[in-house]
Amino acid sequence: MKFEDKRTAIIGSFINRFTIGFLISVTVLPMYGWTKGVLIGLLISLPDALITKAYLPIIVLGVIGGAIIGGFIG
């Protein structure tokens, strides 16, 4: 994808991924760790995927990253 300001896009992506990890660690849900990670990763990644129309890479990375972080924390 082409962005006018790549630095801003990279910072935004970092903040998004950091938020996924942070929310997985502080959220209490009645489910196992990796499933909580998948759910939070999907919900946090979905707005960015809709805005950029790059659904597959953004959602897949959010879900896989969420599952890994949730598995370590859970």
XYZ file of N, CA and C in Angstrom:
222
model
N 0.833 -1.181 0.000
C 0.000 0.000 0.000
C 0.874 1.239 0.000
N 0.365 2.279 -0.586
C 1.092 3.536 -0.615
C 0.474 4.494 0.400
N 1.343 5.088 1.201
C 0.926 6.058 2.194
C 1.690 7.354 1.964
N 1.035 8.448 2.221
C 1.707 9.736 2.095
C 2.786 9.886 3.165
N 2.497 9.398 4.354
C 3.440 9.516 5.461
C 3.663 8.126 6.058
N 4.726 7.452 5.624
C 4.993 6.085 6.088
C 5.296 6.041 7.581
N 5.946 7.048 8.089
C 6.281 7.064 9.514
C 5.018 7.037 10.362
N 4.042 7.812 9.991
C 2.771 7.833 10.721
C 2.069 6.481 10.618
N 2.114 5.855 9.449
C 1.489 4.541 9.271
C 2.165 3.490 10.147
N 3.479 3.526 10.241
C 4.205 2.562 11.065
C 3.930 2.800 12.546
N 3.885 4.049 12.958
C 3.563 4.360 14.363
C 2.147 3.904 14.691
N 1.207 4.145 13.795
C -0.169 3.699 14.015
C -0.272 2.189 14.113
N 0.460 1.482 13.268
C 0.465 0.026 13.314
C 1.054 -0.484 14.627
N 2.133 0.143 15.079
C 2.733 -0.241 16.354
C 1.764 -0.032 17.505
N 1.100 1.110 17.530
C 0.146 1.401 18.602
C -0.991 0.389 18.591
N -1.453 0.008 17.405
C -2.517 -0.988 17.290
C -2.077 -2.313 17.889
N -0.901 -2.797 17.532
C -0.408 -4.091 18.034
C -0.113 -4.018 19.525
N 0.413 -2.905 19.986
C 0.659 -2.736 21.420
C -0.655 -2.781 22.196
N -1.684 -2.147 21.656
C -3.001 -2.134 22.303
C -3.558 -3.549 22.424
N -3.374 -4.360 21.396
C -3.844 -5.745 21.466
C -3.192 -6.462 22.646
N -1.881 -6.382 22.743
C -1.183 -7.044 23.844
C -1.576 -6.498 25.205
N -1.709 -5.190 25.301
C -2.086 -4.576 26.571
C -3.484 -5.008 27.004
N -4.445 -4.961 26.077
C -5.817 -5.323 26.436
C -5.952 -6.796 26.784
N -5.201 -7.655 26.119
C -5.251 -9.074 26.469
C -4.774 -9.271 27.903
N -3.745 -8.531 28.300
C -3.193 -8.731 29.644
C -4.057 -8.152 30.753
N -4.866 -7.151 30.470
C -5.655 -6.528 31.541
C -7.138 -6.882 31.502
N -7.599 -7.540 30.451
C -9.011 -7.865 30.324
C -9.304 -9.205 30.992
N -10.394 -9.241 31.749
C -10.824 -10.478 32.391
C -12.082 -10.964 31.673
N -11.956 -12.084 30.989
C -13.077 -12.697 30.290
C -13.165 -14.161 30.705
N -14.362 -14.731 30.718
C -14.495 -16.129 31.134
C -14.147 -17.104 29.999
N -12.908 -17.019 29.506
C -12.463 -17.925 28.451
C -10.967 -18.137 28.599
N -10.474 -19.189 27.942
C -9.065 -19.527 28.006
C -8.220 -18.444 27.339
N -6.952 -18.336 27.706
C -6.075 -17.263 27.271
C -5.987 -17.049 25.773
N -5.740 -18.110 24.993
C -5.553 -17.903 23.547
C -6.847 -17.513 22.868
N -8.004 -17.993 23.370
C -9.272 -17.591 22.750
C -9.582 -16.130 23.058
N -9.211 -15.696 24.255
C -9.363 -14.277 24.592
C -8.477 -13.436 23.679
N -7.269 -13.913 23.417
C -6.357 -13.208 22.528
C -6.885 -13.108 21.109
N -7.474 -14.198 20.612
C -8.046 -14.195 19.262
C -9.186 -13.186 19.181
N -10.077 -13.196 20.164
C -11.216 -12.288 20.164
C -10.765 -10.819 20.208
N -9.862 -10.504 21.114
C -9.399 -9.122 21.235
C -8.596 -8.718 20.005
N -7.757 -9.602 19.494
C -6.992 -9.302 18.288
C -7.884 -9.020 17.100
N -8.957 -9.796 16.965
C -9.899 -9.585 15.868
C -10.625 -8.249 16.022
N -11.125 -7.973 17.211
C -11.897 -6.754 17.430
C -11.054 -5.486 17.275
N -9.798 -5.532 17.697
C -8.943 -4.352 17.584
C -8.451 -4.175 16.146
N -8.230 -5.265 15.423
C -7.724 -5.183 14.041
C -8.802 -4.837 13.026
N -10.030 -5.150 13.315
C -11.111 -4.962 12.350
C -11.263 -3.518 11.856
N -11.239 -2.496 12.718
C -11.376 -1.126 12.197
C -10.268 -0.736 11.212
N -9.018 -1.105 11.531
C -7.918 -0.786 10.605
C -8.086 -1.511 9.281
N -8.552 -2.749 9.328
C -8.760 -3.515 8.102
C -9.862 -2.880 7.253
N -10.908 -2.415 7.890
C -11.991 -1.773 7.145
C -11.547 -0.451 6.519
N -10.747 0.310 7.243
C -10.291 1.605 6.741
C -9.337 1.429 5.563
N -8.377 0.518 5.692
C -7.357 0.351 4.655
C -7.785 -0.594 3.540
N -8.846 -1.365 3.763
C -9.325 -2.378 2.821
C -8.282 -3.469 2.570
N -7.363 -3.644 3.513
C -6.378 -4.728 3.474
C -6.792 -5.736 4.544
N -7.903 -6.407 4.292
C -8.532 -7.246 5.307
C -7.648 -8.405 5.754
N -7.199 -9.201 4.824
C -6.510 -10.440 5.163
C -5.236 -10.224 5.979
N -4.281 -9.411 5.539
C -3.048 -9.313 6.332
C -3.254 -8.691 7.705
N -4.105 -7.702 7.791
C -4.292 -7.032 9.079
C -5.029 -7.933 10.061
N -6.105 -8.560 9.629
C -6.881 -9.411 10.529
C -6.094 -10.664 10.902
N -5.417 -11.271 9.937
C -4.656 -12.491 10.232
C -3.540 -12.195 11.232
N -2.797 -11.120 11.027
C -1.730 -10.787 11.974
C -2.279 -10.448 13.357
N -3.408 -9.752 13.408
C -4.015 -9.436 14.700
C -4.485 -10.666 15.436
N -5.093 -11.600 14.707
C -5.600 -12.824 15.345
C -4.447 -13.737 15.782
N -3.450 -13.919 14.906
C -2.317 -14.786 15.275
C -1.526 -14.174 16.434
N -1.252 -12.895 16.340
C -0.544 -12.231 17.435
C -1.331 -12.282 18.738
N -2.638 -12.067 18.656
C -3.478 -12.150 19.850
C -3.478 -13.535 20.463
N -3.524 -14.569 19.612
C -3.507 -15.945 20.108
C -2.185 -16.251 20.805
N -1.091 -15.790 20.225
C 0.230 -16.040 20.840
C 0.357 -15.317 22.184
N -0.008 -14.051 22.197
C 0.083 -13.275 23.443
C -0.871 -13.850 24.490
N -2.101 -14.168 24.074
C -3.064 -14.755 25.004
C -2.585 -16.085 25.556
N -1.925 -16.884 24.715
C -1.386 -18.171 25.177
C -0.292 -17.990 26.218
N 0.579 -17.003 26.022
C 1.635 -16.755 27.002
C 1.065 -16.204 28.295
N 0.108 -15.319 28.210
C -0.445 -14.692 29.402
C -1.391 -15.632 30.141
N -2.179 -16.417 29.364
C -3.163 -17.321 29.957
C -2.515 -18.478 30.634
